Each structure stands twice: as structure tokens, then as C-alpha cells.
Coordinates of C-alpha atoms in Angstrom, one line a residue:
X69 CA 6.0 -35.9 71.6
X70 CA 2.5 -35.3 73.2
X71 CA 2.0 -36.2 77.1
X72 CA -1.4 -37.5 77.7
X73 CA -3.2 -38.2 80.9
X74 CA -5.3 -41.5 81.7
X75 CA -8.2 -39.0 81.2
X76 CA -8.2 -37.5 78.0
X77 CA -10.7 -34.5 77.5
X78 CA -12.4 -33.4 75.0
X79 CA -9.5 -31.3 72.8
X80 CA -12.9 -28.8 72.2
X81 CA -12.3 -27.9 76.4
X82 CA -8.4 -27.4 75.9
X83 CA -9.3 -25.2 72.5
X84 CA -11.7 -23.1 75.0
X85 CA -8.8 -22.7 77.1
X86 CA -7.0 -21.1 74.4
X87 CA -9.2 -18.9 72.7
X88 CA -10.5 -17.1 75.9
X89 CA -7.0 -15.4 76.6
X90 CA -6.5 -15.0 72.6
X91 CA -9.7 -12.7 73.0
X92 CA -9.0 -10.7 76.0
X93 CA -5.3 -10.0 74.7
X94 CA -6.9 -8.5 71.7
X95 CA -9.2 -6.5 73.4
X96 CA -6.7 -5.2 75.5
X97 CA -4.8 -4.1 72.3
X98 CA -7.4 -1.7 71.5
X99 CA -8.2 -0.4 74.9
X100 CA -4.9 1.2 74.9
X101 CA -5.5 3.2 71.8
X102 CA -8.4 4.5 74.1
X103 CA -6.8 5.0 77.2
X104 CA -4.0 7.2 75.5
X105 CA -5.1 10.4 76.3
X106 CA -5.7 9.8 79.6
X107 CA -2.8 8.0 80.2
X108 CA -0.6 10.7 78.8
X109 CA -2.3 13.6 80.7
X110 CA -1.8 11.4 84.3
X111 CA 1.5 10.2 84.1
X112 CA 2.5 13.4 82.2
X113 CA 3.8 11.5 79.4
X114 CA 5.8 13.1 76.3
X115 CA 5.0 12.7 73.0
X116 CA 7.7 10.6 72.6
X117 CA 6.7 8.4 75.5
X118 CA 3.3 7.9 74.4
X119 CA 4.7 6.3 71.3
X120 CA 7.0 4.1 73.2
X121 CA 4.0 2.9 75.5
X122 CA 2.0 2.2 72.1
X123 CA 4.9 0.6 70.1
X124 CA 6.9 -1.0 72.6
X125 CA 4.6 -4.2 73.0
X126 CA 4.6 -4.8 69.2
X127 CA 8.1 -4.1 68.5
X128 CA 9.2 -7.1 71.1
X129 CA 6.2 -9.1 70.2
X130 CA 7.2 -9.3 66.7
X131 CA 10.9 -9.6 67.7
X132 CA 11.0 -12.9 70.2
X133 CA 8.3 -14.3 68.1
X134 CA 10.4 -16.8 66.3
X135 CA 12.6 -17.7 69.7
X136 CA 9.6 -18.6 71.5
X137 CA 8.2 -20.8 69.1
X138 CA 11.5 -22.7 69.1
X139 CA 11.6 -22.7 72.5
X140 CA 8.3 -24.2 72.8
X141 CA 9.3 -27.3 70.4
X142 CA 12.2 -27.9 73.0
X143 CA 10.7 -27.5 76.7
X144 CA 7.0 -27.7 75.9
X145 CA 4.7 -25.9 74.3
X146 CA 2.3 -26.1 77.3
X147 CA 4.9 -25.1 79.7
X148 CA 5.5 -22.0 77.7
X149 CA 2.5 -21.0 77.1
X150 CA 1.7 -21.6 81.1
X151 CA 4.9 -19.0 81.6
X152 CA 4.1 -16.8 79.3
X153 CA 0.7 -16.6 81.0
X154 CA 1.9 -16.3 84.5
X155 CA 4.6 -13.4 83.0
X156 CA 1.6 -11.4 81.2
X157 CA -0.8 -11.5 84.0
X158 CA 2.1 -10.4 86.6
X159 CA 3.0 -7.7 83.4
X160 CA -0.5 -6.5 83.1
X161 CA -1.2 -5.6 86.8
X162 CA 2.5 -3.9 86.6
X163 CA 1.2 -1.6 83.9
X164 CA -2.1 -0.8 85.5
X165 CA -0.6 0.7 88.5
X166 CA 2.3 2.0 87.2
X167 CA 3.6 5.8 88.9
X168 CA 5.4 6.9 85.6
X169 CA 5.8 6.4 81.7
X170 CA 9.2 4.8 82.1
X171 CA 7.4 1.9 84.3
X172 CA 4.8 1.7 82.1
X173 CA 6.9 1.3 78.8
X174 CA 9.0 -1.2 81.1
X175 CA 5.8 -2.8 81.8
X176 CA 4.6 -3.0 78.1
X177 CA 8.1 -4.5 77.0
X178 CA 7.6 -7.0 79.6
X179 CA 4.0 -7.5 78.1
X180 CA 5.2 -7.6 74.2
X181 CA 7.8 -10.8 75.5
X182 CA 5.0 -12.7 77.5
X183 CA 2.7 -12.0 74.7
X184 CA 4.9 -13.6 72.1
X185 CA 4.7 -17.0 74.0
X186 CA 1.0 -17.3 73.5
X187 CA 0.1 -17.7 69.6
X188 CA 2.5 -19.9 68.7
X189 CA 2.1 -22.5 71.6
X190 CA -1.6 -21.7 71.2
X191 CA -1.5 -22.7 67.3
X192 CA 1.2 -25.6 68.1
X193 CA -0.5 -27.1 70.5
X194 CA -4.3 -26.5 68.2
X195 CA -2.0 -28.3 66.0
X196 CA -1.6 -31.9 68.2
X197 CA -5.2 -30.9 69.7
X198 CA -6.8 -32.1 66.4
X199 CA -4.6 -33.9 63.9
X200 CA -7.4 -34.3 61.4
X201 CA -7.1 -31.7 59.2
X202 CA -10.7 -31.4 58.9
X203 CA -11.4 -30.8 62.2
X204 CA -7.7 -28.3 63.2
X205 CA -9.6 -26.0 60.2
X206 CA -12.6 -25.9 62.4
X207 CA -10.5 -24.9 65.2
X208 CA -8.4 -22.3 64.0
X209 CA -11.0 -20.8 62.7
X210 CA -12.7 -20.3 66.1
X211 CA -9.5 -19.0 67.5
X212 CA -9.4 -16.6 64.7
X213 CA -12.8 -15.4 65.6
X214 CA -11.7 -15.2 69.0
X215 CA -8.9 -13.0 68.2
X216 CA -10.3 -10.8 65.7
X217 CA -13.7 -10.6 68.0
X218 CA -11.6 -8.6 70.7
X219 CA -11.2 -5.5 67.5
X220 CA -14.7 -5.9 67.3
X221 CA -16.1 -5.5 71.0
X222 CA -12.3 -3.6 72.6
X223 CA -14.1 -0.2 71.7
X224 CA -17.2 -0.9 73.4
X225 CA -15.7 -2.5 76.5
X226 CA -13.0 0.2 77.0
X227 CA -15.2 3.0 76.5
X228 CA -17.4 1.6 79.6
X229 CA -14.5 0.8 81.4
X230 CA -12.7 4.4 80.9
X231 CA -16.1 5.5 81.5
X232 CA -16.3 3.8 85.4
X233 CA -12.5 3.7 86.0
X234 CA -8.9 4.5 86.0
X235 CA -6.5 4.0 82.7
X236 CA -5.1 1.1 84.5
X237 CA -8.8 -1.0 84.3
X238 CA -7.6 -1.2 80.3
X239 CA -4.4 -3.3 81.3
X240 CA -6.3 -5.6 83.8
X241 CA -8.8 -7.5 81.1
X242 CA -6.5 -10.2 80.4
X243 CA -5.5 -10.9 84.0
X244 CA -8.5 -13.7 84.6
X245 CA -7.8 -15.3 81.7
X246 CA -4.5 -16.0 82.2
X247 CA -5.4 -16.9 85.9
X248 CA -7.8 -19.6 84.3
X249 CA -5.5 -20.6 81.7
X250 CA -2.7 -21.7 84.5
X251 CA -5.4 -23.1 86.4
X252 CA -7.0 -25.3 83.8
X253 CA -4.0 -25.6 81.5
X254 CA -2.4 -28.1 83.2
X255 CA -5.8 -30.2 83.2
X256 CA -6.8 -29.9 79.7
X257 CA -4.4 -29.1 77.9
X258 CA -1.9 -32.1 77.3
X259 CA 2.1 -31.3 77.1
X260 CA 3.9 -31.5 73.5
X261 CA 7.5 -31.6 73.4
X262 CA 10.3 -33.1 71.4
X263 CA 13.5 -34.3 72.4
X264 CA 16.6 -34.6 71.2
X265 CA 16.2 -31.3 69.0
X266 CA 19.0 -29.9 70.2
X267 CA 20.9 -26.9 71.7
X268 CA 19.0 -23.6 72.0
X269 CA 21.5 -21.3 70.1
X270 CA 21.6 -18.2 72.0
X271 CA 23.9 -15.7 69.2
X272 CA 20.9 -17.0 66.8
X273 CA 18.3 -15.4 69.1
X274 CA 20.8 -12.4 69.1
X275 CA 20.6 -11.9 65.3
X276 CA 17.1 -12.3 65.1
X277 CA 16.2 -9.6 67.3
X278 CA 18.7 -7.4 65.6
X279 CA 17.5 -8.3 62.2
X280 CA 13.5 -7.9 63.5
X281 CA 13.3 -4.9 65.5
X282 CA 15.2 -2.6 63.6
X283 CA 13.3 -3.6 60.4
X284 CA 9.6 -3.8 62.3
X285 CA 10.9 0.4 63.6
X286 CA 11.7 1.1 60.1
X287 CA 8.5 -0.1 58.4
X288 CA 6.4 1.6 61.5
X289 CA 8.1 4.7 61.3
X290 CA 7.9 4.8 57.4
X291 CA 4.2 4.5 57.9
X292 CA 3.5 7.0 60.3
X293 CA 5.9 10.0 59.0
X294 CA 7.0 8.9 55.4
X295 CA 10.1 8.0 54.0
X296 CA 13.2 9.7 56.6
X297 CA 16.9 8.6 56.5
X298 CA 16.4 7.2 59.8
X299 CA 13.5 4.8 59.3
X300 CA 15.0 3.6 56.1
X301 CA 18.3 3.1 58.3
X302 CA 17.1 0.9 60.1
X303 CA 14.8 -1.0 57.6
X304 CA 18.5 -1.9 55.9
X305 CA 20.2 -2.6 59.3
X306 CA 17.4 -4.9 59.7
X307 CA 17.6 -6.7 56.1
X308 CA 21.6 -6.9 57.1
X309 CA 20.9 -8.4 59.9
X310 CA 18.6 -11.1 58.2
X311 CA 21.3 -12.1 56.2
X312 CA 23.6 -12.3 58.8
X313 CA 20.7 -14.6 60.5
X314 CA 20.2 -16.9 57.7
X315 CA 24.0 -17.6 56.6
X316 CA 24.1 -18.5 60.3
X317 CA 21.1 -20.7 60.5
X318 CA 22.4 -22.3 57.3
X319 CA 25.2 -23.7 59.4
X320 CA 24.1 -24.7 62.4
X321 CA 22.8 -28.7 63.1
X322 CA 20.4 -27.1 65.4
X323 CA 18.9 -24.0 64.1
X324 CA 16.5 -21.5 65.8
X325 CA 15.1 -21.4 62.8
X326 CA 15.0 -24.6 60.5
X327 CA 15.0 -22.9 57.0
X328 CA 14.3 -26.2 55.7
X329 CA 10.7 -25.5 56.4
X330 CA 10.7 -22.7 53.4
X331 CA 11.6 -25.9 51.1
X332 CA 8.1 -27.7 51.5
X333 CA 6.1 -25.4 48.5
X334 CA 2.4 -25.2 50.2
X335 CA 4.0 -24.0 53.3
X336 CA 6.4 -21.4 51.2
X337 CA 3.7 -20.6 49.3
X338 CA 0.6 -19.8 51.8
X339 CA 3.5 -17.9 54.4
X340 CA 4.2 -15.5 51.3
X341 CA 0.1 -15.2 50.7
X342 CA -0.5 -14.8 54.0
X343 CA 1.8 -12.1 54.2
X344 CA 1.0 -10.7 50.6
X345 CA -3.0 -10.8 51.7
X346 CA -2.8 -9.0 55.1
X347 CA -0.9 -6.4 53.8
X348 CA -3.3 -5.6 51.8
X349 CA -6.7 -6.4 53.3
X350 CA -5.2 -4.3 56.2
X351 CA -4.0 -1.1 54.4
X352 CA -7.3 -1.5 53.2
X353 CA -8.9 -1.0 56.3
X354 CA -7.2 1.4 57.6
X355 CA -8.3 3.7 54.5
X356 CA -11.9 2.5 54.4
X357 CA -11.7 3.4 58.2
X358 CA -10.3 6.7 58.0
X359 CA -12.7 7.1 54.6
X360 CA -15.9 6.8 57.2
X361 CA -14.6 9.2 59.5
X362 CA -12.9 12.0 57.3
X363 CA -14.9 12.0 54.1
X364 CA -18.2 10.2 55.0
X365 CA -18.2 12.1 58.3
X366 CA -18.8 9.9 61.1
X367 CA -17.5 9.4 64.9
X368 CA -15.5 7.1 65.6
X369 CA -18.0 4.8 67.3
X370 CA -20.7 5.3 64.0
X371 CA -17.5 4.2 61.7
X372 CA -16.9 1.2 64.3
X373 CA -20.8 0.2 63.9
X374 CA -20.5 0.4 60.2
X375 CA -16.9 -1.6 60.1
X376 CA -18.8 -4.5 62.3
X377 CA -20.8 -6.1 59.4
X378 CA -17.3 -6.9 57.5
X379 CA -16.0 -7.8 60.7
X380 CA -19.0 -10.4 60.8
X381 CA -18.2 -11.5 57.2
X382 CA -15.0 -12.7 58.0
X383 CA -16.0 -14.3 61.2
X384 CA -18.6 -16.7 59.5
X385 CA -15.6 -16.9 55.9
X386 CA -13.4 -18.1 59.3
X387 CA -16.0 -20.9 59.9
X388 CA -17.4 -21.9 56.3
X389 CA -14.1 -21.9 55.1
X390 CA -13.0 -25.4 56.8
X391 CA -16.2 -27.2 55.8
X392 CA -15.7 -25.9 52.2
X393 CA -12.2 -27.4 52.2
X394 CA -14.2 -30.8 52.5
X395 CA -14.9 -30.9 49.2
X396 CA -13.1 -28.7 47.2
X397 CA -9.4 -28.2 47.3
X398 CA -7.6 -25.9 49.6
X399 CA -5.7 -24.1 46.6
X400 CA -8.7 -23.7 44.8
X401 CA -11.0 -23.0 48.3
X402 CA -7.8 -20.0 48.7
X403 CA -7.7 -19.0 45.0
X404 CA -11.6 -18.4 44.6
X405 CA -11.6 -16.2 48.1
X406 CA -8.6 -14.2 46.9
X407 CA -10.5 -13.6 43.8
X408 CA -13.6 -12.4 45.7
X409 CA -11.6 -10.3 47.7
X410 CA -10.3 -8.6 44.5
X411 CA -13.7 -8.2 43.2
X412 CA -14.6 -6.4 46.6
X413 CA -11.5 -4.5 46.4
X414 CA -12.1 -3.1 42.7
X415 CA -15.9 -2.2 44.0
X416 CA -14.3 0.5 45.9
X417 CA -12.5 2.3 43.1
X418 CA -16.2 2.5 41.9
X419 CA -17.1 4.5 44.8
X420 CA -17.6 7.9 44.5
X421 CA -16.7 10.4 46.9
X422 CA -20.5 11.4 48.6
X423 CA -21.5 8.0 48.3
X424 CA -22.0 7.7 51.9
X425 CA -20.6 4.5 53.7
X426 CA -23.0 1.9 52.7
X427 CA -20.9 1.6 49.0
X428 CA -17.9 1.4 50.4
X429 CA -18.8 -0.5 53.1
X430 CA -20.7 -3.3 51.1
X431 CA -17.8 -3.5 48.8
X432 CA -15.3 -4.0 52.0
X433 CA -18.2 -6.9 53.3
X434 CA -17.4 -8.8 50.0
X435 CA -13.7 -8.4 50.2
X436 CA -13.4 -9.8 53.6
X437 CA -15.7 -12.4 52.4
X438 CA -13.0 -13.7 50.5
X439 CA -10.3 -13.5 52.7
X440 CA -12.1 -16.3 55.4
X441 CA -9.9 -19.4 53.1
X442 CA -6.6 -17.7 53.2
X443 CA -6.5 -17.0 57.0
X444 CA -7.8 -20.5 58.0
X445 CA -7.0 -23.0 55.9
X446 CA -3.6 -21.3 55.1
X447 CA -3.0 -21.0 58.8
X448 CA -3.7 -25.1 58.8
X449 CA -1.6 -25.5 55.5
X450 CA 1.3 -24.4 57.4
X451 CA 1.0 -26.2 60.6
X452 CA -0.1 -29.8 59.0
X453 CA 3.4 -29.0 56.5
X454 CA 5.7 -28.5 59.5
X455 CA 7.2 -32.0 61.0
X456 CA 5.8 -32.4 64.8
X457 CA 8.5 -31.2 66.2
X458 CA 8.6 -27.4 64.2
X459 CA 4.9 -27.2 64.9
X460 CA 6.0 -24.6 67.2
X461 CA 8.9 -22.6 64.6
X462 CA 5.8 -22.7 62.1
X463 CA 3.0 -21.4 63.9
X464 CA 5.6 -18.0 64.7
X465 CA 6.4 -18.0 61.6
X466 CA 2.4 -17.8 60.5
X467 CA 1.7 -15.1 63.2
X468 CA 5.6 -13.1 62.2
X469 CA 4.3 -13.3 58.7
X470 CA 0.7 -11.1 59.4
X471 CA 2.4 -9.1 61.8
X472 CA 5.4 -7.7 59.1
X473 CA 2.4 -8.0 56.0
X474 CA 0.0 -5.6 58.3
X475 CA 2.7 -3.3 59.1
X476 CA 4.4 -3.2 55.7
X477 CA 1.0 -2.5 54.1
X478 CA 0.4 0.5 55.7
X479 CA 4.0 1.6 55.4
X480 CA 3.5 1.4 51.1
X481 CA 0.4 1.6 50.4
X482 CA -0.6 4.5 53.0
X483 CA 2.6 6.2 51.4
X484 CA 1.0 5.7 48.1
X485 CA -2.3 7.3 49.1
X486 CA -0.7 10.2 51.0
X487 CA 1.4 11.1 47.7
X488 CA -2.0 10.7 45.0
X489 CA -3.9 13.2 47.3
X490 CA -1.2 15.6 47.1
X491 CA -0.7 15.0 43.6
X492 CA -4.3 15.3 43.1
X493 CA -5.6 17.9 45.8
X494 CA -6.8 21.0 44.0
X495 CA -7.5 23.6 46.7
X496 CA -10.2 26.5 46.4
X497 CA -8.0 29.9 46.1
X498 CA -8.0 32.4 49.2
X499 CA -7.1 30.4 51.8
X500 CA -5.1 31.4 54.8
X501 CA -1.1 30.1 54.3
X502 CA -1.1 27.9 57.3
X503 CA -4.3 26.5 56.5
X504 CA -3.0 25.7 52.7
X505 CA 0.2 24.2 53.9
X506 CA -1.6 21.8 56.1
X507 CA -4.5 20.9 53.4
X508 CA -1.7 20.1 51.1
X509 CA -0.3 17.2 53.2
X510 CA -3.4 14.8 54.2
X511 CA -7.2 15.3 54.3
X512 CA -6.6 14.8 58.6
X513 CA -4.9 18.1 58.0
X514 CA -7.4 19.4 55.7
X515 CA -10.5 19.0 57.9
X516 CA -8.6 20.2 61.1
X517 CA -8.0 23.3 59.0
X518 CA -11.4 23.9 57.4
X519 CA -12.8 23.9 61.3
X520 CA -11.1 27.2 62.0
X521 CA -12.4 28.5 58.8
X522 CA -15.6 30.3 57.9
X523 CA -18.5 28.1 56.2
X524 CA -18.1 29.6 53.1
X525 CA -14.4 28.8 52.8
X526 CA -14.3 26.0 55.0
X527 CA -17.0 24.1 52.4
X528 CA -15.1 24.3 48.8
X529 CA -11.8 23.0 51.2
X530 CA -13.5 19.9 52.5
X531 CA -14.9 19.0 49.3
X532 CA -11.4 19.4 47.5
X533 CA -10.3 17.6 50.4
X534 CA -12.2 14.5 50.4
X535 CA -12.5 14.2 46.8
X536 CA -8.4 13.8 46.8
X537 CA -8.5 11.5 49.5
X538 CA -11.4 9.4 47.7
X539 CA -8.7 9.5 44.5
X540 CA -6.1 8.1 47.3
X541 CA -8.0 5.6 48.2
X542 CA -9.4 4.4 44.3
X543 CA -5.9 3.8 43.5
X544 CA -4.6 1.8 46.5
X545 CA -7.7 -0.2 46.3
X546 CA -7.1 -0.6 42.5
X547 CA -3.6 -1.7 43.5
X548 CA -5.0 -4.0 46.0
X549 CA -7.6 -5.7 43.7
X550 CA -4.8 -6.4 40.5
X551 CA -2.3 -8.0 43.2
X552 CA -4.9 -10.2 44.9
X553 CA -5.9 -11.3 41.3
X554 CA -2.3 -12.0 40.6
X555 CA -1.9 -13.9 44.0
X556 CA -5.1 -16.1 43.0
X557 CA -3.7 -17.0 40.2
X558 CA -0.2 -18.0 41.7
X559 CA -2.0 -20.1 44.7
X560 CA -4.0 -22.0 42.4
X561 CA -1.1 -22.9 40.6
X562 CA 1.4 -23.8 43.7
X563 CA -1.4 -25.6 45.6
X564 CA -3.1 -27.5 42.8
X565 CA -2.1 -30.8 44.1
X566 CA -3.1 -30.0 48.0
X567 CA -6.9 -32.4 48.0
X568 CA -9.9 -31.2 49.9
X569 CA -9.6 -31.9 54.2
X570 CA -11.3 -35.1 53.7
X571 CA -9.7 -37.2 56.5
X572 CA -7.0 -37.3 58.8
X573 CA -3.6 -38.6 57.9
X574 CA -2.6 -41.9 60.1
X575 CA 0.2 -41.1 62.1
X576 CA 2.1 -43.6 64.6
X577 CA 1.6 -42.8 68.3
X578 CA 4.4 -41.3 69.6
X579 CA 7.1 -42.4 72.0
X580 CA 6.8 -40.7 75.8
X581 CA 9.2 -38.3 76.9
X582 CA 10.3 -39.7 80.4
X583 CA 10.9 -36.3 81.5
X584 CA 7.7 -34.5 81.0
X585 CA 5.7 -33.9 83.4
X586 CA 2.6 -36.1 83.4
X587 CA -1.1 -33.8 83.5
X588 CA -2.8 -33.7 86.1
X589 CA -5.3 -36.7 86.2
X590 CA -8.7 -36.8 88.0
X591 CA -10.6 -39.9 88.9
X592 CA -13.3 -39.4 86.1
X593 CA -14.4 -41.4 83.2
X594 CA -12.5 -41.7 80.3
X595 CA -14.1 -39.1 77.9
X596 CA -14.2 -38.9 74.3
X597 CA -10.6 -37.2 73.3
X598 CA -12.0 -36.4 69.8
X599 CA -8.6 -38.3 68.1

């Protein structure tokens, strides 16, 4: 049920209220990746620490997705988010002035549980903002762009803030936002709830995070050092788990996680795309990333600058995308991007290494291009196919289903590329033993070893080096554009009865909830609610 005031504002404010802190969290993301090093040298961090104060927030992000978006559809979805708020600001000025790593990677766990509050009572709560399709399409697009802007500008602002201030300025961004989300919240935002769902079922919330964070470890730690028996331990501790969690959820009248949902074929089918495309599209960025910097040669702030034209491309595919949808079909809208962003994607194999970026860089502008219908209108697909009262369950499962697709991507595909180059890598004879051992494994390797190297020897290594790495990266992208085809293909034929966003469907107004609490209600005109 949805709580409304006597004054109804504009659902364009409450949508404000919940891009703002969408952005700031996602700048704050990237921050950290800058404020590492310094972190690490202050608090004398380990190694091993440093990785926990990086992975810790993602690991229980991912894992109490799912809970909190059930717990939203039971005590409010504007009460959560409100908590979660409160909890990450309180969080965030823990971590900034935390004395020692073990605070900090207390701090960031705390962090990774408030965080998983936000996006799905943000995207439920988009969802009974604007119950015209038409115009929710419009609206998750702008919070995408929100989100996705904070990659885009969190290098820039961090730099300048680790330029003026401590490592803790990087945890401190989000803190006014979530002081102006409780503040304004409760006024524009109205309260969505529905009783009578049932009990929460605490062993379910058990088996989920034994079935998520084991498997979101394995597929991490897969990525970042290739395939060891622990990693792949836990990846199959994980899929156990699942099992475990789905028999359960089978059984229960009141499921964390109603598995009923999977049974409506858009939603199915634009959860497994979305999950099929960001794998992809984000392997693919992290090679075209690592391509500018390693083989093309740039800083990390010149490969940032050249990135920021794709980044643009998606955010105006996020907002043309809905108005599209208007009059063409969603599965067809999805189907043409996917194809464009296979097109982009085989336009890389045909870059050759010494191209320089602007190939490779047009060619990624193009495949992000195409991704713009698949993120939004998917993202809409799947709240508008939920019932009311699993907006909440659906919009986690949306967000759980990027999170596993990114990190899955980079765990096969970056595996992939790593064992082409050293199939591939022919290296120039003479060269010290260490050096050669280290050339072998990645091109990262290769041009930290050429640096310590004369000219003349250092030369024939990089250009073995990069060539091998440009061969890595030709057959993930082929691999990319022949499974994007493929996933055109299949969304055109699941969602060929889905008809273009051309009006909102009528829906009876639903009884109040006695028990929620009423929104705040100044003594101001009635204003146009946008219903």
C-alpha cells in the first residue's frame, strides 16, 4: 500500500531525493580506490587488510541485498531506506576517523549493510513514484545517470579532495546526502508498504548469506588470482548453499524470496540479460581501460578523459531509451541495442595494437550506445512485472543480478584474456630470468619489467607485450560480440509480445495501512502529484 499526504508533491522532488545520495554513494566507491595508498601507509595496514577494507563493503552489499528488499515490502520501503540512511551516514563518519584497519573494515561492513538498503527501496519506491510506465522509464534512467555519473566525476573529486585533506574526507561525501535524504524524506517521499505479507523468516536470511558471500568471495578471488582450490571452494559452498536456499523458499507460505517472480517470462528473461549484459559490457571495460593505460600508454587520469565520451553515450542511451520505448517495443527497443553493442564489440577485434585509443575508444562509444535499452527499460520490465507488494524483492534482485554479472565477467573473461596472452606472448631472447618469468604472466608484469631494463631490450619486450595483450583482448571482445548477438536474438523472441510504454495501466487505489505512519503535511497547495 502507498501512504499519501493531503499534499502530494511532485514525484519529480521525491526522485531528486533519491538520486542525490545514489550519486554521492558512487563516488564514494571510487574515492576509496584513491585513498588506498594512503590509507594503507597511515593506519599501517597489511596487504591483507587493505583487501578486506576494499572488499568488505561489496561482499555484504551483495549479501543482505535480497533481505533488505523483503524487508522493505513488510515495514516500508521509506522507512528503510530512512534507516539505512541514518546507519550509512553514522558508518561513514566511523570510517573517516577510524585509529586502525580493524575499525575501518568494521566500519566498511557496517557501510556494505546500510548501503544495501538504498537501491532497492530507491527503485521500489521509483516504482509507486510513477506508475506509468512511460514516465518510471524516464525515471530510472535519471537515477542510472546518477549512479553511473559518480564513476565518471569520483576521480576528479577525490583527487582534489586527497589533494586538500586527510583519507578520511573520501568517506565523508555521502554524509549530506543522507542528512538531506532523512530530512526531506519524510516530506516528499510517500510511505509504501504491504500488510499481511507475512513472517520475516530469519533461517532464510541465514542461507542466503551463506549461499551469497561465499560464492560473491569465490568469483572475486577467481578474478584477481585465477583459478585456486580455495576460491573455487567457496564458489561450490556457495552454489550448495543456493540450493539449500531455494528447496527452503519452495516451502515456506512466506518466502524471503518469492521464486514465483522467476515464473512471469519478461521478468526471467530481462534478470538473465541484465545479468548476461553486464558481465560483459563490464569485462569489457575493464580491458579497454587497462588497454589505454598498458598498451596505448596513458595515465590514469588521460585514460579516465578518454573513457568519459562512452560514459556520456550511455548516459544520453539511459535517457533516449524510454522515449524510444514509446513507440517501438521494449523487446525489440532491448534486441536492436544488444545488437549495436555487439557491433561495437566486434569493432574492437578490428583494432590493432598501435592504433592509439581513439579506435578502440570509438568502438567502446558505440557499444555502450547500445547497452542504454537493456539497463533502463529492463530495469522497468522488472519492477512493472513484480506484484506491488515484491516491488521491493525485485528491485534487489535487478541490482543482485548486475552486481554477480560484473563480478563474474571479470572472473571468466579476464581469465580468458590472461591465458591468450600467455598462449600468445612471444618474448624477444636475452632477457634477464626474473624479468621473463614476470613478462610471461600479464602485460602489468611485462611493462613493470621492461622499466628496469635498457631501451634496447626494454623496446622489443613491450612491443611483444602489448601485442599479446591486444590478442587478449580481440578474443574476449570477439567472445563478447557473438554472445550479445545470441542474447538479441533470445530477447526478441521472449519479449515479442511486451508493446511500446504507451500509457499507464489503470490500477485501483489502494486500501490504507492504519498503521503507517502518515507524511508529514504542510499547509500548502495541493500540487500536481504527476499520477
Amino acid at each position: 500500500m502507498t501512504k499519501r499526504s493531503p499534499w502530494q508533491p511532485s514525484p519529480w522532488l521525491g526522485l531528486a531525493v533519491l538520486a542525490l545520495p545514489a550519486l554521492l554513494v558512487s563516488i564514494d566507491v571510487f574515492v576509496l580506490l584513491l585513498a588506498l595508498p594512503r590509507i594503507g601507509a597511515e593506519l599501517h595496514a597489511s596487504s591483507t587488510e587493505q583487501l578486506w577494507i576494499l572488499d568488505v563493503y561489496g561482499f555484504l552489499l551483495s549479501g543482505f541485498m535480497i533481505t533488505m528488499g523483503t524487508l522493505g515490502d513488510r515495514i516500508g520501503r521509506r522507512r528503510l531506506l530512512l534507516l539505512g540512511a541514518a546507519a550509512f551516514g553514522a558508518a561513514s563518519i566511523a570510517a573517516a576517523y577510524s585509529t586502525g584497519p580493524v575499525m575501518l573494515i568494521a566500519a566498511r561492513a557496517a557501510l556494505g549493510i546500510a548501503g544495501a538498503t538504498l537501491a532497492p527501496s530507491a527503485l521500489a519506491l521509483i516504482s509507486g513514484l510513477f506508475p506509468d510506465p512511460r514516465r518510471r522509464g524516464l525515471a530510472i534512467g535519471v537515477w542510472m545517470v546518477c549512479f553511473m555519473s559518480g564513476a565518471i566525476i569520483g576521480p576528479v573529486v577525490g583527487g582534489s579532495l586527497l589533494q586538500h585533506f586527510w583519507w578520511g574526507s573520501a568517506f565523508l561525501l555521502g554524509v549530506p546526502a543522507m542528512a538531506l535524504l532523512l530530512v526531506l524524506g519524510p516530506i516528499l517521499l510517500p510511505e509504501q508498504r504491504h500488510p499481511g505479507t507475512g513472517r520475516f523468516d530469519l533461517p532464510s536470511v541465514g542461507l542466503s548469506l551463506a549461499a551469497i558471500l561465499p560464492a560473491v568471495y569465490g568469483v572475486k578471488e577467481l578474478a584477481r588470482g585465477g583459478w585456486h582450490p580455495l576460491p573455487v571452494a567457496a564458489l561450490a559452498a556457495g552454489l550448495a548453499f543456493t540450493a539449500v536456499f531455494v528447496r527452503r523458499q519452495r516451502t515456506l507460505a512466506d518466502p524471503l524470496l518469492d521464486l514465483r517472480l522467476f515464473g512471469d517470462r519478461a521478468l526471467a528473461t530481462t534478470l538473465g540479460g541484465m545479468f548476461t549484459g553486464t558481465m560483459l559490457t563490464g569485462a569489457m571495460m575493464v580491458f579497454i581501460t587497462q588497454h589505454l593505460q598498458v598498451v596505448a600508454g596513458l595515465s590514469p587520469r588521460d585514460a579516465g578523459l578518454w573513457i568519459l565520451p562512452a560514459a556520456i553515450a550511455s548516459a544520453a542511451s539511459f535517457q533516449l531509451a524510454p522515449l524510444l520505448a514509446r513507440r517501438i517495443p521494449p523487446g525489440r527497443l532491448i534486441g536492436a541495442g544488444l545488437l549495436t553493442s555487439a557491433a561495437g564489440a566486434a569493432l574492437v577485434v578490428l583494432v590493432p595494437a598501435g592504433a592509439g585509443p581513439l579506435p578502440i575508444v570509438a568502438a567502446f562509444v558505440i557499444s555502450n550506445l547500445g547497452m542504454g535499452p537493456m539497463v533502463t527499460l529492463a530495469t522497468g520490465i522488472v519492477l512493472g512485472s513484480a506484484p506491488p507488494e515484491r516491488a521491493g524483492s525485485a528491485g534487489a534482485l535487478n541490482e543482485v543480478s548486475g552486481e554477480f554479472g560484473y563480478a563474474l565477467g571479470i572472473a571468466l573473461l579476464g581469465s580468458l584474456g590472461t591465458a591468450v596472452y600467455r598462449a600468445v606472448v612471444d618474448l624477444p631472447p636475452g632477457l634477464p630470468a626474473s624479468a621473463a618469468s614476470g613478462a610471461r604472466d600479464t602485460v602489468t608484469a611485462a611493462t613493470a619489467a621492461a622499466a628496469g631494463l635498457p631501451a634496447d631490450v626494454a623496446a622489443p619486450l613491450l612491443a611483444a607485450a602489448r601485442t599479446a595483450a591486444t590478442s587478449g583482448l580481440h578474443v574476449v571482445a570477439a567472445v563478447c560480440a557473438v554472445v550479445l548477438a545470441a542474447l538479441a536474438v533470445l530477447t526478441l523472441r521472449m519479449l515479442r509480445d511486451l508493446p511500446p510504454l504507451t500509457a499507464a495501466r489503470p490500477e485501483p487505489e489502494p486500501a490504507l495501512d492504519p498503521a503507517a505512519e502518515p507524511a508529514p503535511a504542510p499547509a500548502l497547495p495541493a500540487a500536481d502529484s504527476g499520477r
